[in-house]
């Protein structure tokens, strides 16, 4: 598998970490950066769900951690996206006005798909 292909996964992680990280900073600065699960900001959960799989990916081990946390984040992003779409919730928006839950859903779905393709390639080889 080409190194460029693996760099795509890294780019998705870095975009996600910086996006979720900026929301976490806003949340801690203003208390109003993202929705909460109880007292825990959802953006903090999403940030953790980017960081732990990224470490797993870089170390090339702990695929269970990778899929567990990207799966949890995908589920959160899916629920948030549906709620945003039907008007029962308000996701933070990007500078261009796109709800961040939509972007998170796209990124996490892509990360799961790309990792599955990578693992299939390695196992096939």
Rosetta silent file (secondary structure, phi, psi, omega in degrees, C-alpha in Angstrom):
SEQUENCE: XXXXXXXXXXXXXXXXXXXXXXXXXXXXXXXXXXXXXXXXXXXXXXXXXXXXXXXXXXXXXXXXXXXXXXXXXXXXXXXXXXXXXXXXXXXXXXXXXXXXXXXXXXXXXXXXXXXXXXXXXXXXX
SCORE:     score description
SCORE:     0.000 S_00000001
   1 L     0.000  135.304 -175.374    0.000    0.000    0.000 S_00000001
   2 L   -69.941  151.357  178.619    1.449    3.346   -0.937 S_00000001
   3 H   -64.995  -30.741  178.924    2.592    5.749    1.741 S_00000001
   4 H   -62.048  -38.231  178.885    0.390    8.446    0.166 S_00000001
   5 H   -61.601  -44.403  179.706   -2.693    6.374    0.936 S_00000001
   6 H   -67.098  -29.404  177.657   -1.722    6.115    4.595 S_00000001
   7 H   -67.073  -28.254  177.738   -1.109    9.865    4.708 S_00000001
   8 H   -61.527  -42.601  177.905   -4.760   10.420    3.775 S_00000001
   9 H   -60.901  -44.481  179.201   -5.782    8.754    7.047 S_00000001
  10 H   -60.491  -40.972  179.878   -3.348   10.997    8.940 S_00000001
  11 H   -63.216  -43.806  177.047   -4.775   14.102    7.252 S_00000001
  12 H   -59.138  -43.654  178.341   -8.323   13.121    8.258 S_00000001
  13 H   -62.125  -45.347 -178.301   -7.160   12.658   11.840 S_00000001
  14 H   -64.661  -41.053  176.081   -5.348   15.992   11.943 S_00000001
  15 H   -60.091  -46.175 -179.844   -8.341   17.850   10.508 S_00000001
  16 H   -63.874  -43.580 -179.573  -10.572   16.186   13.104 S_00000001
  17 H   -64.249  -44.077  179.320   -8.222   16.811   16.017 S_00000001
  18 H   -67.685  -39.769  178.768   -7.823   20.494   15.156 S_00000001
  19 H   -65.295  -50.509  179.449  -11.571   20.926   14.552 S_00000001
  20 H   -67.741  -37.029  178.465  -12.658   19.175   17.747 S_00000001
  21 H   -61.549  -40.424  178.989   -9.775   20.749   19.664 S_00000001
  22 H   -66.209  -35.854  176.397  -10.889   24.250   18.710 S_00000001
  23 H   -67.248  -38.956  178.155  -14.409   23.438   19.932 S_00000001
  24 H   -63.341  -43.194  178.133  -13.007   22.116   23.227 S_00000001
  25 H   -61.102  -45.139  177.711  -10.998   25.322   23.688 S_00000001
  26 H   -61.729  -42.005  179.497  -14.115   27.393   22.974 S_00000001
  27 H   -60.286  -46.592 -178.633  -16.124   25.230   25.359 S_00000001
  28 H   -72.487  -27.735  178.681  -13.664   25.679   28.222 S_00000001
  29 H   -77.936  -39.479 -173.503  -13.290   29.407   27.523 S_00000001
  30 H  -114.315  -19.681 -175.308  -16.988   30.226   27.177 S_00000001
  31 L    75.702   11.078 -174.211  -18.887   27.184   28.455 S_00000001
  32 L  -141.003   37.431 -176.365  -20.910   27.334   25.256 S_00000001
  33 L   -91.818  -26.673 -177.043  -18.862   25.649   22.525 S_00000001
  34 L  -159.401  162.876  177.769  -20.733   22.385   22.049 S_00000001
  35 L   -63.135  163.637 -176.252  -23.647   20.274   23.312 S_00000001
  36 E  -122.461  148.413  167.085  -23.205   18.240   26.476 S_00000001
  37 E  -104.614   98.643 -171.182  -23.813   14.667   27.575 S_00000001
  38 L    66.928 -120.768  178.007  -24.658   15.386   31.183 S_00000001
  39 L   -97.223   -3.483 -174.443  -21.781   17.584   32.300 S_00000001
  40 E   -95.140  122.750  177.526  -19.342   16.306   29.637 S_00000001
  41 E   -64.487  133.182 -179.737  -19.005   18.363   26.443 S_00000001
  42 H   -60.014  -34.596 -178.911  -19.643   16.228   23.349 S_00000001
  43 H   -65.559  -29.166  176.479  -16.694   17.883   21.591 S_00000001
  44 H   -69.441  -40.770  176.739  -14.358   16.556   24.319 S_00000001
  45 H   -62.323  -44.677 -179.994  -15.653   13.022   23.728 S_00000001
  46 H   -63.678  -40.785  178.160  -15.163   13.472   19.975 S_00000001
  47 H   -60.088  -44.813  177.596  -11.629   14.822   20.525 S_00000001
  48 H   -62.126  -38.573  179.370  -10.762   11.728   22.569 S_00000001
  49 H   -71.170  -13.078  170.289  -12.327    9.598   19.819 S_00000001
  50 H   -89.762  -43.716 -172.325   -9.905   11.220   17.361 S_00000001
  51 H   -68.482  -49.638 -176.208   -6.770   11.069   19.522 S_00000001
  52 H   -63.344  -45.653  175.994   -6.884    7.439   20.723 S_00000001
  53 H   -65.793  -31.966  177.860   -7.489    5.903   17.268 S_00000001
  54 H   -63.546  -43.331  176.619   -4.835    8.192   15.789 S_00000001
  55 H   -61.949  -44.766  177.627   -2.301    6.859   18.289 S_00000001
  56 H   -58.301  -43.657  179.644   -3.439    3.313   17.467 S_00000001
  57 H   -63.807  -45.508 -178.792   -3.031    4.029   13.760 S_00000001
  58 H   -64.405  -37.826 -179.424    0.438    5.546   14.174 S_00000001
  59 H   -81.151  -11.585 -179.122    1.630    2.631   16.302 S_00000001
  60 L    58.271   42.080  175.341    0.039    0.122   13.895 S_00000001
  61 L  -153.084  176.703  178.938   -1.543   -1.846   16.735 S_00000001
  62 L    58.802   50.514  178.697   -4.638   -1.953   18.897 S_00000001
  63 H   -60.157  -28.373  176.852   -7.103   -2.081   16.015 S_00000001
  64 H   -60.811  -44.076  177.338   -9.845   -2.775   18.558 S_00000001
  65 H   -60.243  -44.553 -179.438   -9.185    0.652   20.109 S_00000001
  66 H   -56.104  -55.304 -174.386   -9.238    2.207   16.638 S_00000001
  67 H   -72.886  -32.677  178.054  -12.600    0.732   15.672 S_00000001
  68 H   -61.853  -52.100 -175.362  -14.169    1.092   19.129 S_00000001
  69 H   -75.260  -35.732  175.048  -13.534    4.818   19.399 S_00000001
  70 H   -68.954  -32.844  176.752  -14.189    5.676   15.749 S_00000001
  71 H   -67.009  -44.292  177.666  -17.394    3.624   16.030 S_00000001
  72 H   -59.547  -46.654 -178.519  -18.531    5.454   19.174 S_00000001
  73 H   -65.677  -37.541  177.413  -17.825    8.802   17.521 S_00000001
  74 H   -62.026  -43.218  178.704  -19.624    7.748   14.330 S_00000001
  75 H   -62.901  -45.619  177.679  -22.688    6.836   16.370 S_00000001
  76 H   -60.345  -45.886 -178.631  -22.585   10.164   18.247 S_00000001
  77 H   -65.956  -36.680  178.698  -22.143   12.079   14.976 S_00000001
  78 H   -65.173  -48.124  179.010  -24.968   10.127   13.331 S_00000001
  79 H   -61.822  -45.329  179.642  -27.402   10.836   16.173 S_00000001
  80 H   -63.535  -38.811  179.765  -26.352   14.500   16.293 S_00000001
  81 H   -66.056  -42.934  177.826  -26.679   14.805   12.504 S_00000001
  82 H   -63.365  -45.203  179.343  -30.180   13.332   12.501 S_00000001
  83 H   -63.245  -38.994  176.388  -31.206   15.599   15.374 S_00000001
  84 H   -62.639  -44.957 -176.739  -29.685   18.592   13.550 S_00000001
  85 H   -63.373  -41.498 -178.265  -31.498   17.648   10.342 S_00000001
  86 H   -87.434   -3.694  173.965  -34.911   17.314   11.992 S_00000001
  87 L    89.683   13.027  179.484  -34.370   20.446   14.079 S_00000001
  88 L   -91.293   -4.055  179.758  -34.197   18.912   17.569 S_00000001
  89 L  -151.636  163.848  178.682  -30.574   19.949   18.171 S_00000001
  90 L  -128.435  109.107  177.213  -28.082   22.541   17.053 S_00000001
  91 L   -80.970  148.512  172.653  -24.570   21.381   16.177 S_00000001
  92 L   -58.207  150.233 -177.184  -21.726   23.902   16.206 S_00000001
  93 E  -109.507  149.683  174.418  -21.067   25.219   12.714 S_00000001
  94 L   -73.108  173.921  178.655  -17.851   25.521   10.733 S_00000001
  95 L   -60.233  -27.298  179.410  -16.731   28.910    9.436 S_00000001
  96 L   -89.133    1.736  175.896  -18.565   28.106    6.207 S_00000001
  97 L    91.604    4.806  179.175  -21.798   27.326    8.113 S_00000001
  98 L   -82.811  130.563  177.208  -21.730   23.527    7.792 S_00000001
  99 E   -58.824  131.229 -177.219  -22.813   21.731   10.985 S_00000001
 100 H   -64.746  -25.859  178.039  -19.741   20.109   12.518 S_00000001
 101 H   -65.849  -33.827  176.078  -21.700   16.938   13.298 S_00000001
 102 H   -65.228  -43.135 -179.681  -22.098   16.398    9.534 S_00000001
 103 H   -66.011  -41.231  178.293  -18.355   16.843    9.062 S_00000001
 104 H   -62.092  -42.659  178.608  -17.582   14.503   11.974 S_00000001
 105 H   -60.426  -44.385  178.868  -19.883   11.854   10.517 S_00000001
 106 H   -63.409  -46.065 -177.771  -18.125   12.136    7.153 S_00000001
 107 H   -65.909  -48.631 -177.543  -14.631   12.028    8.670 S_00000001
 108 H   -66.805  -37.651  175.782  -15.272    9.106   11.038 S_00000001
 109 H   -63.129  -40.673  177.791  -17.056    7.086    8.355 S_00000001
 110 H   -64.922  -41.355  179.514  -14.089    7.713    6.061 S_00000001
 111 H   -62.857  -42.103  178.386  -11.613    6.701    8.776 S_00000001
 112 H   -64.512  -45.459 -179.358  -13.425    3.416    9.386 S_00000001
 113 H   -63.037  -47.061 -179.068  -13.647    2.684    5.661 S_00000001
 114 H   -63.641  -39.550  179.313  -10.005    3.554    4.977 S_00000001
 115 H   -66.922  -40.281  177.595   -8.765    1.456    7.913 S_00000001
 116 H   -61.700  -43.786  177.768  -10.845   -1.508    6.759 S_00000001
 117 H   -62.289  -42.875  179.448   -9.372   -1.176    3.262 S_00000001
 118 H   -61.362  -46.772 -178.287   -5.870   -0.910    4.735 S_00000001
 119 H   -66.713  -38.882  176.929   -6.320   -4.014    6.892 S_00000001
 120 H   -62.581  -40.150  179.682   -7.831   -5.996    4.005 S_00000001
 121 H   -64.643  -46.076 -178.783   -4.842   -5.043    1.836 S_00000001
 122 H   -64.151  -41.629 -179.421   -2.324   -6.060    4.513 S_00000001
 123 H   -71.321  -31.701 -179.877   -4.133   -9.369    5.148 S_00000001
 124 H   -73.482  -36.548 -177.044   -4.471  -10.090    1.425 S_00000001
 125 L   -66.928    0.000    0.000   -0.810   -9.389    0.762 S_00000001
